[in-house]
Coordinates of C-alpha atoms in Angstrom, one line a residue:
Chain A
X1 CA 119.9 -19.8 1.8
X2 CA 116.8 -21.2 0.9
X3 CA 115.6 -22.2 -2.7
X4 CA 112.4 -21.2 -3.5
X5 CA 109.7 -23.2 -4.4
X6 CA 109.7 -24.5 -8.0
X7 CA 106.8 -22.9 -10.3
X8 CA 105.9 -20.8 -7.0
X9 CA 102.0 -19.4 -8.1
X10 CA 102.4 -16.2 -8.5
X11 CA 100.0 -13.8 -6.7
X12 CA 97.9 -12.8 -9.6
X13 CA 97.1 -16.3 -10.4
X14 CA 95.9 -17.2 -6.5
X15 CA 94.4 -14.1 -6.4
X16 CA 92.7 -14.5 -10.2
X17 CA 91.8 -18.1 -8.5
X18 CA 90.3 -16.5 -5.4
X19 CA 88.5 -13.9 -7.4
X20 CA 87.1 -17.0 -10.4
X21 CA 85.8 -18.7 -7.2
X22 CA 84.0 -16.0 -5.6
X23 CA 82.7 -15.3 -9.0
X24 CA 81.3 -18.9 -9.4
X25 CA 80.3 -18.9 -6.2
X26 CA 78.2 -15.3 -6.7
X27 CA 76.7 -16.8 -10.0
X28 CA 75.5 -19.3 -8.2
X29 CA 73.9 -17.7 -5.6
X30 CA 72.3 -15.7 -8.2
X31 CA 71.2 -18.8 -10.3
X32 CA 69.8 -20.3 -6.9
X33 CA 68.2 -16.8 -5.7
X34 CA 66.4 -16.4 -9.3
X35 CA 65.5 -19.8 -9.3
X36 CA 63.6 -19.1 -5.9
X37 CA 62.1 -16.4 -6.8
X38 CA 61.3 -17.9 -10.5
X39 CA 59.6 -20.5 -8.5
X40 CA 57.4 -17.9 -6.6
X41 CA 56.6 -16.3 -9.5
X42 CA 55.3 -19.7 -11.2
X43 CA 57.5 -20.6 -13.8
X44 CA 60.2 -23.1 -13.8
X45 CA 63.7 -22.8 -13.2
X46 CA 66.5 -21.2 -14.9
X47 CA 68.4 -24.0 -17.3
X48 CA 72.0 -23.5 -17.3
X49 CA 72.5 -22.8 -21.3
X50 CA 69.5 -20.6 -21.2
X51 CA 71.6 -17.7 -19.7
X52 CA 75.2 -18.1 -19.3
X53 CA 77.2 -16.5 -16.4
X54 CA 78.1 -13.3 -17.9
X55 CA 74.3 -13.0 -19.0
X56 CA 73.2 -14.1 -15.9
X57 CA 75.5 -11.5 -14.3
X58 CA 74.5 -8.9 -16.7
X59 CA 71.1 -8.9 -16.6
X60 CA 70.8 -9.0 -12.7
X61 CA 68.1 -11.1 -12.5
X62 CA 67.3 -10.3 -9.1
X63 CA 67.2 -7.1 -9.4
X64 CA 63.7 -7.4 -11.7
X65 CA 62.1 -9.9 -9.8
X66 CA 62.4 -7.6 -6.6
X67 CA 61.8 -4.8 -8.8
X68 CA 58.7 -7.0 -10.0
X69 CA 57.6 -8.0 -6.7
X70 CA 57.8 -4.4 -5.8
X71 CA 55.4 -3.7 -8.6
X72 CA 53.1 -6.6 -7.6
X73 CA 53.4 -4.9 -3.8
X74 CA 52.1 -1.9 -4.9
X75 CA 49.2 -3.4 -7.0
X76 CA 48.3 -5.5 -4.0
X77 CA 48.3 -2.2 -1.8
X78 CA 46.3 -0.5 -4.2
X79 CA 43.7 -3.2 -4.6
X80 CA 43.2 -3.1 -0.9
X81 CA 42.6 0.5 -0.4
X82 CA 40.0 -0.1 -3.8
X83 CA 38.1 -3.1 -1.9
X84 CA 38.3 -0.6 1.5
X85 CA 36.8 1.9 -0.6
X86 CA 34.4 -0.6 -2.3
X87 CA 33.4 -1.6 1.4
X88 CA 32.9 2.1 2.8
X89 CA 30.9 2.6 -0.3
X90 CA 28.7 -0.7 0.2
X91 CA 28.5 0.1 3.8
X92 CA 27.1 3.8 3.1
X93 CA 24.8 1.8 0.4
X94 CA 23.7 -0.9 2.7
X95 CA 22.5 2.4 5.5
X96 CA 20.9 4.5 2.4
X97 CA 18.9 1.4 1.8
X98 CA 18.1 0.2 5.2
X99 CA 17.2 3.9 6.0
X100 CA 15.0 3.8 2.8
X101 CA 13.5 0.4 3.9
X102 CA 12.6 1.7 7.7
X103 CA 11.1 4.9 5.9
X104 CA 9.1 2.4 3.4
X105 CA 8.0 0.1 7.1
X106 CA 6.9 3.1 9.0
X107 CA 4.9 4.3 5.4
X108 CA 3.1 1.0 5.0
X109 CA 2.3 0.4 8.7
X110 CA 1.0 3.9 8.7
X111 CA -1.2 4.2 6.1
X112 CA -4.9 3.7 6.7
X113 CA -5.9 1.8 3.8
X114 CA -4.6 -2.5 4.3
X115 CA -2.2 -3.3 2.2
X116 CA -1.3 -7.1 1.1
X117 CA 1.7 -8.2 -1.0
X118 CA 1.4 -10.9 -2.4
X119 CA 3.8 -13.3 -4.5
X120 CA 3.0 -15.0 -8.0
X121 CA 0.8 -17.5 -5.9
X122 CA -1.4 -15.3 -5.0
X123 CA 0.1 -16.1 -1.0
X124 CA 0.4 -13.2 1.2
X125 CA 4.5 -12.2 1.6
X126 CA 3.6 -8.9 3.8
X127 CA 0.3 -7.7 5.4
X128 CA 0.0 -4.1 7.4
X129 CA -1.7 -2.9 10.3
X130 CA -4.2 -1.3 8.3
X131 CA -5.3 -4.9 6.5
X132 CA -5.2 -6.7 10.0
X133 CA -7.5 -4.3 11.6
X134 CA -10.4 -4.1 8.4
X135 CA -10.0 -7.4 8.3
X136 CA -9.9 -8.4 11.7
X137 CA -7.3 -11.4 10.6
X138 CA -4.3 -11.7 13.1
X139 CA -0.9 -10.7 11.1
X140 CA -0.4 -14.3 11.8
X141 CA -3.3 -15.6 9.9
X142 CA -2.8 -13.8 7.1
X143 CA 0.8 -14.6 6.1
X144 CA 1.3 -17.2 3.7
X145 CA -2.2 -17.7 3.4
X146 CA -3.8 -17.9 -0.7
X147 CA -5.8 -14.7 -1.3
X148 CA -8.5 -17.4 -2.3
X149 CA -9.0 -18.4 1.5
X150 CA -8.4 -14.8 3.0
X151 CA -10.6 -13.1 0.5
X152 CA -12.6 -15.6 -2.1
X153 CA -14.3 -12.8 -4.3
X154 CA -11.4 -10.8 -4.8
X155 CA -9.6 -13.7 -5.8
X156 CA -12.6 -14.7 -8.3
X157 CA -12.1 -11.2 -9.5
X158 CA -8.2 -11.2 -10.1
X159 CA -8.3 -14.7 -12.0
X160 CA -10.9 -12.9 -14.7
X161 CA -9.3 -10.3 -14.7
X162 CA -4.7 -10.1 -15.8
X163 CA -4.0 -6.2 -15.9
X164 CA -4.2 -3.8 -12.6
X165 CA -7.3 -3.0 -11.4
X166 CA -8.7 0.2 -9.7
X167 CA -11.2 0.7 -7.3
X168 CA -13.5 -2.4 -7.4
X169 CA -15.7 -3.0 -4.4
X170 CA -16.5 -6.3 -3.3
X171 CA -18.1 -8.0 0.1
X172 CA -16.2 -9.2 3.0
X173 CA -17.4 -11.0 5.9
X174 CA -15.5 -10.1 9.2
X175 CA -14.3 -13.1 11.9
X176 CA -17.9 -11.2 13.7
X177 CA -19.7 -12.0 10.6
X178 CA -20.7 -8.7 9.7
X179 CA -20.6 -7.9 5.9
X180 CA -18.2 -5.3 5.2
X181 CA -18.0 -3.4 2.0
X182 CA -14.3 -3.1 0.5
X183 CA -13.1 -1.1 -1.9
X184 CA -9.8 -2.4 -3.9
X185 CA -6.7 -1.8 -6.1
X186 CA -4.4 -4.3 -7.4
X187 CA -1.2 -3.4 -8.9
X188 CA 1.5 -5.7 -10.4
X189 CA 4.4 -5.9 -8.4
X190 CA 7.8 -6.3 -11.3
X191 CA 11.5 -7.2 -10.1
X192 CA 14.1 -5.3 -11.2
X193 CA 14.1 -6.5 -14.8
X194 CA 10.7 -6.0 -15.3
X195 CA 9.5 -9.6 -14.4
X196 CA 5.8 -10.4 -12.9
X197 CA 6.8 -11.3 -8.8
X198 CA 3.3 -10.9 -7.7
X199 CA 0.7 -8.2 -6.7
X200 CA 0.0 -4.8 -4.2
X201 CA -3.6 -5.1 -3.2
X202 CA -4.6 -1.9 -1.1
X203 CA -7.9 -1.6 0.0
X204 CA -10.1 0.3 2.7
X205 CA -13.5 -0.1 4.1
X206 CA -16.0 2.0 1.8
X207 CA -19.4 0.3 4.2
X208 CA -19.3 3.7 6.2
X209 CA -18.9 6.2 3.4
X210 CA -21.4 4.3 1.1
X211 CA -23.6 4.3 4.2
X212 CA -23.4 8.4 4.3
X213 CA -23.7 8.5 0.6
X214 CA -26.8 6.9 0.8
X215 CA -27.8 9.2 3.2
X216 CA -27.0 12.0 1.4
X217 CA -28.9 11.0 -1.6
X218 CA -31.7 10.4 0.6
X219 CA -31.7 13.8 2.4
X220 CA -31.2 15.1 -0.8
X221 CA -34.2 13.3 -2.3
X222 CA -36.4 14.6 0.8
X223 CA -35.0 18.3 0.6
X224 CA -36.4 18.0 -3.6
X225 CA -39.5 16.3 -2.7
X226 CA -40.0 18.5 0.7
X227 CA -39.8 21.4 -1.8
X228 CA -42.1 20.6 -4.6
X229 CA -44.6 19.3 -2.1
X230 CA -44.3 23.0 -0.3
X231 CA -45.1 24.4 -3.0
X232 CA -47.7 23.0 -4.6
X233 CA -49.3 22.2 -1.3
X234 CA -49.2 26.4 -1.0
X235 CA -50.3 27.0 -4.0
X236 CA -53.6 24.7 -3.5
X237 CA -54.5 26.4 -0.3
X238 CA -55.4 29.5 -1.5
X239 CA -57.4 27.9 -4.4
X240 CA -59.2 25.1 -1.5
X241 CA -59.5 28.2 0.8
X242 CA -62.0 29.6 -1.9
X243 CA -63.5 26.7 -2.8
X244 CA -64.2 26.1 0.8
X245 CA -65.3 29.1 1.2
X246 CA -68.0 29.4 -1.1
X247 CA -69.4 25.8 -0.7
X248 CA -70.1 27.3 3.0
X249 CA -71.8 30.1 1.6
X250 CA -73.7 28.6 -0.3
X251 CA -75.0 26.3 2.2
X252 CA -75.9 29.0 4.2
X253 CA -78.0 30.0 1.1
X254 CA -82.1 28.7 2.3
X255 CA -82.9 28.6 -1.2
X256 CA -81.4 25.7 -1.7
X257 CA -83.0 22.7 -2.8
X258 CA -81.9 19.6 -1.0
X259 CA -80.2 18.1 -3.6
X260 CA -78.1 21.2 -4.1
X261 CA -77.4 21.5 -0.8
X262 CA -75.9 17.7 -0.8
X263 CA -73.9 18.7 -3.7
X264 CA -72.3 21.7 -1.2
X265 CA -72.0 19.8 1.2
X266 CA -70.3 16.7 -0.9
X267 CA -68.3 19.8 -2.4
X268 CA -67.5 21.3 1.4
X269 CA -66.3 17.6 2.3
X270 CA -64.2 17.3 -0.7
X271 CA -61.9 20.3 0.3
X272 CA -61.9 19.2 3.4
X273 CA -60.2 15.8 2.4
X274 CA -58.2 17.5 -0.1
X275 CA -57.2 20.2 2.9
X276 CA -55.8 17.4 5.3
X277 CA -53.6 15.6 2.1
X278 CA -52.3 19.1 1.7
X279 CA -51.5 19.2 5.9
X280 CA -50.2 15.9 5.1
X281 CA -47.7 16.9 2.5
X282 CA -46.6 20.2 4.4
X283 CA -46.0 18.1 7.8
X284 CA -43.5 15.5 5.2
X285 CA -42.0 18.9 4.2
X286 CA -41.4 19.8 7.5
X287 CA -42.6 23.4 6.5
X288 CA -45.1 23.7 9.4
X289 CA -42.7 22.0 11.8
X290 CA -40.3 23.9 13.2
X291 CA -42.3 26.0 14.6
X292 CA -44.2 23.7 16.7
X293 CA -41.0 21.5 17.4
X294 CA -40.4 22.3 21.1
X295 CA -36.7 20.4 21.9
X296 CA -36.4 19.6 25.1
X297 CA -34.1 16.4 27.2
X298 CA -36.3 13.5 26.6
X299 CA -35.4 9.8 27.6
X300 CA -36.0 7.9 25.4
X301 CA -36.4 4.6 27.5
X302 CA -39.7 6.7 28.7
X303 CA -40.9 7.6 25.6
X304 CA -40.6 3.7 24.3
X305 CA -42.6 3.2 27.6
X306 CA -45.6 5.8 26.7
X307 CA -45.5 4.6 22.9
X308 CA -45.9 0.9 23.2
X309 CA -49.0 0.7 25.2
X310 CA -50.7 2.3 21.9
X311 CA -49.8 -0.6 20.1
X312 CA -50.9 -3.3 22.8
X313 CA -54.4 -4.0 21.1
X314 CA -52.7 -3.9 17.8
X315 CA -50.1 -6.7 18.6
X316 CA -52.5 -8.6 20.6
X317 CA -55.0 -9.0 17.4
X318 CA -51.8 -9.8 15.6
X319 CA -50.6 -12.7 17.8
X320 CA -47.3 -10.8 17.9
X321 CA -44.6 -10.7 21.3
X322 CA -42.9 -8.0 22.2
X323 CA -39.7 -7.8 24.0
X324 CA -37.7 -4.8 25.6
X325 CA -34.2 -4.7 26.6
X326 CA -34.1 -1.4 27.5
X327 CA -30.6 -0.2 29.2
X328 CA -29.9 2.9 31.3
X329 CA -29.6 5.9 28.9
X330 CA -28.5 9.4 29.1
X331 CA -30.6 12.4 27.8
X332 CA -31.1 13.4 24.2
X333 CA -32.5 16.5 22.6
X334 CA -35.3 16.5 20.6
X335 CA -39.2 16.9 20.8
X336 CA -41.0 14.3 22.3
X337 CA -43.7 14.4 20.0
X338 CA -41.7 13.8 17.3
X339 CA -39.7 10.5 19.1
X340 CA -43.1 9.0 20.1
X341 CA -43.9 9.2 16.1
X342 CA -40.7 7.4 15.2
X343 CA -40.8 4.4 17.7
X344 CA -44.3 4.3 16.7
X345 CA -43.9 4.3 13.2
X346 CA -40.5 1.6 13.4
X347 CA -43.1 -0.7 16.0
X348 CA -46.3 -0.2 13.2
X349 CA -43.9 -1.2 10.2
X350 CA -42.1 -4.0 12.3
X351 CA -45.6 -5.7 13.0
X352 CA -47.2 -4.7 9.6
X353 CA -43.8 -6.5 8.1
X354 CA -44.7 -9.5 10.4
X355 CA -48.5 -10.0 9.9
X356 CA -49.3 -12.4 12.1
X357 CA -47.2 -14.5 14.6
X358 CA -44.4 -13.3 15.5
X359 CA -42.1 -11.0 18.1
X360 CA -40.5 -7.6 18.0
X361 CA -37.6 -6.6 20.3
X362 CA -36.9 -3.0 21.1
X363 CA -33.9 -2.6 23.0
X364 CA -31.7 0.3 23.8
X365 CA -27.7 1.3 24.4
X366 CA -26.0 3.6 25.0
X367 CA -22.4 3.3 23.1
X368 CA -20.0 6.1 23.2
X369 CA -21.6 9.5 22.9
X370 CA -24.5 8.2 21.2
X371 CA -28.1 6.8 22.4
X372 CA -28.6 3.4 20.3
X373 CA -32.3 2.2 19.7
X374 CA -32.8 -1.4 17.8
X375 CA -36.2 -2.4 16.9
X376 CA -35.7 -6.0 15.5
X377 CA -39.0 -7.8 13.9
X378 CA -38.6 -11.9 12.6
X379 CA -40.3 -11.3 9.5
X380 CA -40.0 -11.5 6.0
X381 CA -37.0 -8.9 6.3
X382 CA -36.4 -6.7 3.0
X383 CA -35.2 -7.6 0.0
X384 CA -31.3 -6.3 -0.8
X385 CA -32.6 -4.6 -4.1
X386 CA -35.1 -2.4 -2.3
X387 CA -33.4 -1.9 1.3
X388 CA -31.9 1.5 -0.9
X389 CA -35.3 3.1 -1.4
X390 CA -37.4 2.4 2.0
X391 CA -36.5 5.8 3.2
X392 CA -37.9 7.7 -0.1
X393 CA -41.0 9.3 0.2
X394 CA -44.1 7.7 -1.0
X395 CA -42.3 4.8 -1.4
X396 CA -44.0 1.7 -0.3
X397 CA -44.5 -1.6 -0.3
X398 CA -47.8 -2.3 1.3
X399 CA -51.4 -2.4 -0.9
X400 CA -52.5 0.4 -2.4
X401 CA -54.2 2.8 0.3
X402 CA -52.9 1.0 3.3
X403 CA -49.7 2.6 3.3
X404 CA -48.7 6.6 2.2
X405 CA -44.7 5.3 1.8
X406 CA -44.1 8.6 4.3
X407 CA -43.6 6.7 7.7
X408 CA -40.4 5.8 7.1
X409 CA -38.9 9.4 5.0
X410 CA -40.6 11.1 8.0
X411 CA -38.6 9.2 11.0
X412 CA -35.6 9.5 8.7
X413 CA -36.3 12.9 8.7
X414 CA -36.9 14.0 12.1
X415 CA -33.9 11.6 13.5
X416 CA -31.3 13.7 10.8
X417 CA -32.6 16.9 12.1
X418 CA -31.7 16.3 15.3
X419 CA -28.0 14.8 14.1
X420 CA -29.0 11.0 14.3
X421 CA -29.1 8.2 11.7
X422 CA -31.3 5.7 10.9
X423 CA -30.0 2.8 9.1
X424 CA -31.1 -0.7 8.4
X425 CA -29.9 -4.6 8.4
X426 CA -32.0 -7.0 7.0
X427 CA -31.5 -10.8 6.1
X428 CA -33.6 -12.2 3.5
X429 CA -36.3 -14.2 5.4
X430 CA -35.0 -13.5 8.8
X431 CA -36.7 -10.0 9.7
X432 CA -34.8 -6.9 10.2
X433 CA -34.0 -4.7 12.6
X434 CA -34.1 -0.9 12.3
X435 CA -31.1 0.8 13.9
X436 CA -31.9 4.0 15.5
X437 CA -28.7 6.6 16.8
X438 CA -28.4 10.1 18.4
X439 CA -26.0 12.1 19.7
X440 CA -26.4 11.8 23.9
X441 CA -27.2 14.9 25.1
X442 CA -24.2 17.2 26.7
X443 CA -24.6 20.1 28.6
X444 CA -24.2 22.6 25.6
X445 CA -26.6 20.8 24.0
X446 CA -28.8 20.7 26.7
X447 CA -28.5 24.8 27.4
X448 CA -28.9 24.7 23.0
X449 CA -32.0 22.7 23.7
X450 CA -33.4 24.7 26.3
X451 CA -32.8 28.5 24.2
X452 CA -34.5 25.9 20.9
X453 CA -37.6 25.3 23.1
X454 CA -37.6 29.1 24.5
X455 CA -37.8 30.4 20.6
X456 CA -40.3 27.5 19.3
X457 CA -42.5 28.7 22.4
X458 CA -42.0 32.2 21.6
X459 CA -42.7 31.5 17.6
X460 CA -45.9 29.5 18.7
X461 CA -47.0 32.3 20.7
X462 CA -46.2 34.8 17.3
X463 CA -48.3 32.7 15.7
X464 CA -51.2 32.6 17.7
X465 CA -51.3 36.7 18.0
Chain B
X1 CA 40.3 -1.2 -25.4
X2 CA 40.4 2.0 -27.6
X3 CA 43.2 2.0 -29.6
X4 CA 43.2 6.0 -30.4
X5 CA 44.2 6.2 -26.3
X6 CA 47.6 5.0 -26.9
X7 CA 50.3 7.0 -28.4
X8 CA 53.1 4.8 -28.0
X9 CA 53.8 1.5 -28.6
X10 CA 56.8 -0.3 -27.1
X11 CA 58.0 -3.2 -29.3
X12 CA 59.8 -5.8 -27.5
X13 CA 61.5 -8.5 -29.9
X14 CA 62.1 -12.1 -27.9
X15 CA 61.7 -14.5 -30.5
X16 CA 63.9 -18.5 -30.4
X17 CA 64.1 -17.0 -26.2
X18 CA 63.0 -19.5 -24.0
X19 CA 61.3 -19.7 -20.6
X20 CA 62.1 -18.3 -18.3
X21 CA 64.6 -15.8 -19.9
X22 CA 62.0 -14.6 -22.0
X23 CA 60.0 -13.3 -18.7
X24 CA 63.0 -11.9 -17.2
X25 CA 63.4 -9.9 -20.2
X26 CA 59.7 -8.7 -20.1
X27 CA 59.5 -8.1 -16.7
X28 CA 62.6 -6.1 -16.9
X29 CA 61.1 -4.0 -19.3
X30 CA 58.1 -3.8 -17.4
X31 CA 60.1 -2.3 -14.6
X32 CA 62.3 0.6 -16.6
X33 CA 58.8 1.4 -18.0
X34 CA 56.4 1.1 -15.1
X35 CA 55.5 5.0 -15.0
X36 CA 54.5 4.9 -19.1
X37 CA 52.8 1.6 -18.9
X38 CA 50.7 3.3 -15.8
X39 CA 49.7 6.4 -17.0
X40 CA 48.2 4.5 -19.7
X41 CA 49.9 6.2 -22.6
X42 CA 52.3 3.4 -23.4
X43 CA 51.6 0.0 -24.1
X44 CA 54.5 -2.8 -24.1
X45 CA 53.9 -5.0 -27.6
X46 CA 56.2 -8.6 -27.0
X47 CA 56.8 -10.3 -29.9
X48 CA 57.5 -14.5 -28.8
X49 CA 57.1 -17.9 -30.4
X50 CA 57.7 -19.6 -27.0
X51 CA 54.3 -21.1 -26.1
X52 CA 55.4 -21.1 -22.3
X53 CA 55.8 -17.1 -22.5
X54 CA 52.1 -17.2 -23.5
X55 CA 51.1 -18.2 -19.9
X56 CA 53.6 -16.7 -17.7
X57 CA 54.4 -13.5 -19.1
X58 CA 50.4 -12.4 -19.0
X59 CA 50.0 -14.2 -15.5
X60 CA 53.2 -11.9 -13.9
X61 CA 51.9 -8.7 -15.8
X62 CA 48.3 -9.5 -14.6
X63 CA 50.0 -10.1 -11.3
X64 CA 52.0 -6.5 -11.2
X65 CA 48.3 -4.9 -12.2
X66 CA 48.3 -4.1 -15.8
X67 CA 46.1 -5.8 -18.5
X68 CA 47.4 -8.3 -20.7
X69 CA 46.1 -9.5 -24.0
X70 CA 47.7 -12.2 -26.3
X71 CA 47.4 -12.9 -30.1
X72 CA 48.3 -15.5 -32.2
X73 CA 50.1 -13.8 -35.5
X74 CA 51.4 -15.8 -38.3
X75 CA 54.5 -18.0 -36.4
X76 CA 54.6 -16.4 -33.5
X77 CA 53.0 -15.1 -30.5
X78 CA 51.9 -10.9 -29.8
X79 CA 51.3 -10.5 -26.2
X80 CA 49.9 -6.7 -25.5
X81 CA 50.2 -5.0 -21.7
X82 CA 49.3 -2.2 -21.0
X83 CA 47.3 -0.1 -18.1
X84 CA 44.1 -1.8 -16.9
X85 CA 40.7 -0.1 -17.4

C-alpha cells in the first residue's frame, strides 16, 4: 500500500492558488488595458498605490473609459452631421449669393446709364457696357485706370467736393474728339462695417436731350414771339389800311397844293414801308404761310444747285471759295421755296460770318433715314456764350440795319415744320458749320406730301375766289 | 452661462485623489449621468486640489462634448461640466 504524500496540498489550497493567480493575472490585464487607454485619453498611467487591486477591480476601469469613448463617439458623430449640415447650409448660401451676384451682373451690364466702381484711389475696379460705349474706352482701357486720366474734370470735381453728389454735368471728349455732355452721380461705396472702400459713379449722355431742350425752348420762344407779332401785326393793318386809304384820296384831291400833296405822298410811302414790316413780321409768324406752302418731293442736291448761282457775284466780291460735296440723296418733303430760303440764308450768314477771304463748303449725306446738309464757313465761328440764342428772333449780331436777326429763327422754323433740326458746332476762331437734317422721304410721306400740296393748291385757289 | 437654467447640481467630492484616479472617478460619473448632463438640466460640480485634474478632467469632458469651466476656490480646485451652448 502506498503512503501518501507528506503535507499533500489539499485541493482548496491549489485551486485558491489557481484562482489568486488568475486573479493577479486579470488585475493586471486591467492595470495594463487602463493604462492604454489612460494613455489615449492623455494622462499618465495608473501608479500602483493609487488604486489597489480590489479598487482597481471594483471600479472597473475599463468599463468608463469605453463607456467614455462611447461618449466621445457620439460627440464626434454628432459634430459631423453639424459640420454636414453647416456645409449644406454654406453651399445653399454660397448659390443664394452667386444667384444674387449673376442677377446684380446682368442689372449693371443692362442698364443704360455707364456705371464705374471705383476703389479709395479713385482706380476703376468694375466698368459696364453702358460706360464703355458713352465713353467709347475699351473695358480694357478703363480698368485700373485713375478717374483723373479717364475723366479729368470729374475728378477735379470729386477732390472739391467729399459727400455724394447728384446730377452734375461736366464735358467729355470722346476717342473721335467730339465733346460730349455728361451728366453724373457719385455715391460712396461702404464695406460691411460702414467703412469708405471707394465710389459708384453712374452717368449718361445728357448732349442729346440738352440738344432737344434747347430746341424746345427755342420753338417755344418762336411759337410766343410768332404770336404777339400776329397779333399786333393784325391789329396795325386795319389801322395802315385807313391810313393808306385816305393818303390816296387825298391825293386824288386837285386842290392840293404841291406841298400838301408831297406830304400824302411822304404819308402814302410811310404805310407803305410800315405795310411790308408788318408782311415781314406775319411771314416770321408763319401766319400767311401755310397756305401758300405747296409740299412736294424736292432734292435737295438740286435745290443747292439753283440756290448757289444767286450767290456767285456775292462770293466773288467777297474773295470767298466755295466747295460742294454733294452725295446722292433720296427725296424729302417740303416746299421748294422754302429750302431755297434756308440754303440761302445758311450760304448769306456763312459769307457775311467770313467777310472777306475765305471758303464755304456745302456738302450733303444721306445717313440712316435722314437727308444730312453741312454748310461749314472758316470764319470767326461763334462764341460758346451766344451759340444758345442765334436761333431767337431778332436776335443778331451784325450792325444795326444790316441784319433783322430773322434769317436764322426763320430756317429754324421752316426745317422743324417739316420734322428736321438745325443744330450748330462752332470752334472759337475756326468757323462753323451749320448742320442741317430731315427725315428722307418714304412713300407715306410722299402720298402725305402729295394730299399737303393738293389742299395748299385748293386753299390758294379759296383764297383767290 | 445662465445660472437660473440649471436645477440641479451634482457635487462630486475628489479631494487628496490623485491623477489619474481622480479622472476615472469623474468620467465615471460622467457616464451614469450622461442623459442629465445632456439635457442640460444637470450640471456635474467636482471638487479637487490635484492640479493635474485641472487639465485632464476639462480636456476628457471637452472631448465627450460637454462644456467645462474651472475655478480656483480657497485650497482647492471647482471644475463645472455641464451641456455645451
Amino acid at each position: 500500500m502506498s503512503q501518501p504524500d507528506e503535507n499533500p496540498p489539499s485541493l482548496l489550497a491549489v485551486r485558491l492558488a489557481e484562482l489568486e493567480a488568475a486573479n493577479q493575472a486579470y488585475v493586471r490585464y486591467i492595470r495594463e488595458k487602463t493604462n492604454q487607454l489612460l494613455e489615449v485619453m492623455g494622462t499618465r498611467a495608473l501608479e500602483s498605490e493609487e488604486l489597489d487591486e480590489e479598487a482597481l477591480i471594483e471600479m472597473d476601469p475599463i468599463g468608463i473609459v469605453a463607456q467614455s469613448f462611447q461618449q466621445i463617439l457620439a460627440h464626434l458623430n454628432q459634430t459631423i452631421e453639424e459640420l454636414q449640415e453647416a456645409k449644406a447650409g454654406e453651399r445653399e448660401l454660397r448659390e443664394f449669393y452667386l444667384t444674387e451676384k449673376m442677377k446684380l451682373a446682368t442689372l449693371i451690364e443692362s442698364l443704360s446709364e455707364g456705371l464705374l466702381v471705383l476703389d479709395e484711389q479713385n482706380r476703376v475696379v468694375s466698368c459696364n457696357r453702358a460706360a464703355d460705349e458713352i465713353t467709347q474706352w475699351l473695358a480694357t482701357d478703363s480698368l485700373g485706370k485713375t478717374l483723373e486720366a479717364l475723366f479729368p474734370e470729374m475728378e477735379a470735381v470729386l477732390r472739391k467736393n467729399a459727400c455724394d453728389l447728384q446730377s452734375f454735368e461736366l464735358t467729355f471728349r470722346s476717342r473721335q474728339g467730339a465733346d460730349r455732355l455728361l451728366s453724373a452721380n457719385v455715391t460712396r461705396l461702404r464695406d460691411s462695417e460702414g467703412r469708405a472702400a471707394g465710389r459708384v459713379v453712374t452717368f449718361r449722355d445728357s448732349t442729346e436731350e440738352k440738344r432737344r431742350t434747347e430746341l424746345f425752348h427755342r420753338t417755344e420762344k418762336l411759337a410766343a414771339i410768332g404770336q404777339l407779332s400776329a397779333g399786333v401785326a393784325h391789329e396795325l393793318n386795319t389801322p395802315l389800311g385807313s391810313v393808306l386809304g385816305y393818303a390816296r384820296l387825298l391825293l386824288k384831291d386837285k386842290t392840293l397844293s404841291p406841298a400838301q400833296r408831297a406830304w400824302a405822298e411822304i404819308i402814302a410811302e410811310q404805310v407803305k414801308k410800315s405795310s411790308g414790316i408788318i408782311q415781314g413780321l406775319l411771314r416770321f409768324a408763319r401766319q400767311s404761310n401755310p397756305a401758300r406752302r405747296c409740299l412736294e418731293q424736292c432734292r435737295i442736291n438740286e435745290i443747292i444747285k439753283l440756290t448757289l448761282p444767286l450767290l456767285a457775284t456775292e462770293m466773288a466780291k467777297r474773295k470767298i471759295e466755295l466747295e460742294t460735296d454733294l452725295q446722292p440723296l433720296p427725296p424729302i418733303i417740303g416746299d421748294p421755296r422754302e429750302l431755297e430760303q434756308v440754303v440761302l440764308n445758311l450760304t448769306m450768314n456763312a459769307l457775311q460770318a467770313i467777310g472777306t477771304k475765305g471758303r464755304v463748303r456745302i456738302t450733303t449725306r444721306h445717313a440712316g433715314s435722314r437727308v444730312v446738309m453741312k454748310v461749314e464757313d472758316n470764319g470767326p465761328g461763334i462764341a460758346e456764350q451766344i451759340r444758345s440764342r442765334i436761333f431767337d428772333p431778332f436776335y443778331t449780331t451784325k450792325p444795326l440795319g444790316e441784319g433783322t436777326g430773322l434769317g436764322l429763327s426763320i430756317c429754324s422754323g421752316i426745317v422743324s415744320d417739316l420734322g428736321g433740326t438745325l443744330d450748330v458746332t462752332s470752334v472759337e476762331g475756326q468757323g462753323a458749320t451749320f448742320i442741317l437734317s430731315l427725315p428722307a422721304a418714304t412713300e407715306a410721306s410722299a402720298e402725305l406730301g402729295k394730299s399737303d400740296s393738293r389742299q395748299a393748291a385748293r386753299r390758294m385757289g379759296a383764297g383767290r375766289e | 452661462m445662465d445660472s437660473r437654467e440649471i436645477v440641479e447640481v451634482i457635487d462630486l467630492n475628489i479631494l487628496g485623489q490623485v491623477c489619474p484616479a481622480c479622472l476615472l472617478v469623474v468620467l465615471k460619473a460622467l457616464n451614469d449621468h450622461q442623459e442629465r448632463l445632456r439635457s442640460g438640466k444637470t450640471r456635474l460640480v467636482v471638487r479637487t486640489d490635484h492640479r493635474d485634474s485641472t487639465r485632464t478632467v476639462p480636456e476628457s469632458a471637452r472631448k465627450m462634448g460637454y462644456e467645462a469651466q474651472v475655478k480656483k476656490v480657497d485650497t482647492y480646485y471647482e471644475i463645472s461640466i455641464g451641456r455645451k451652448h
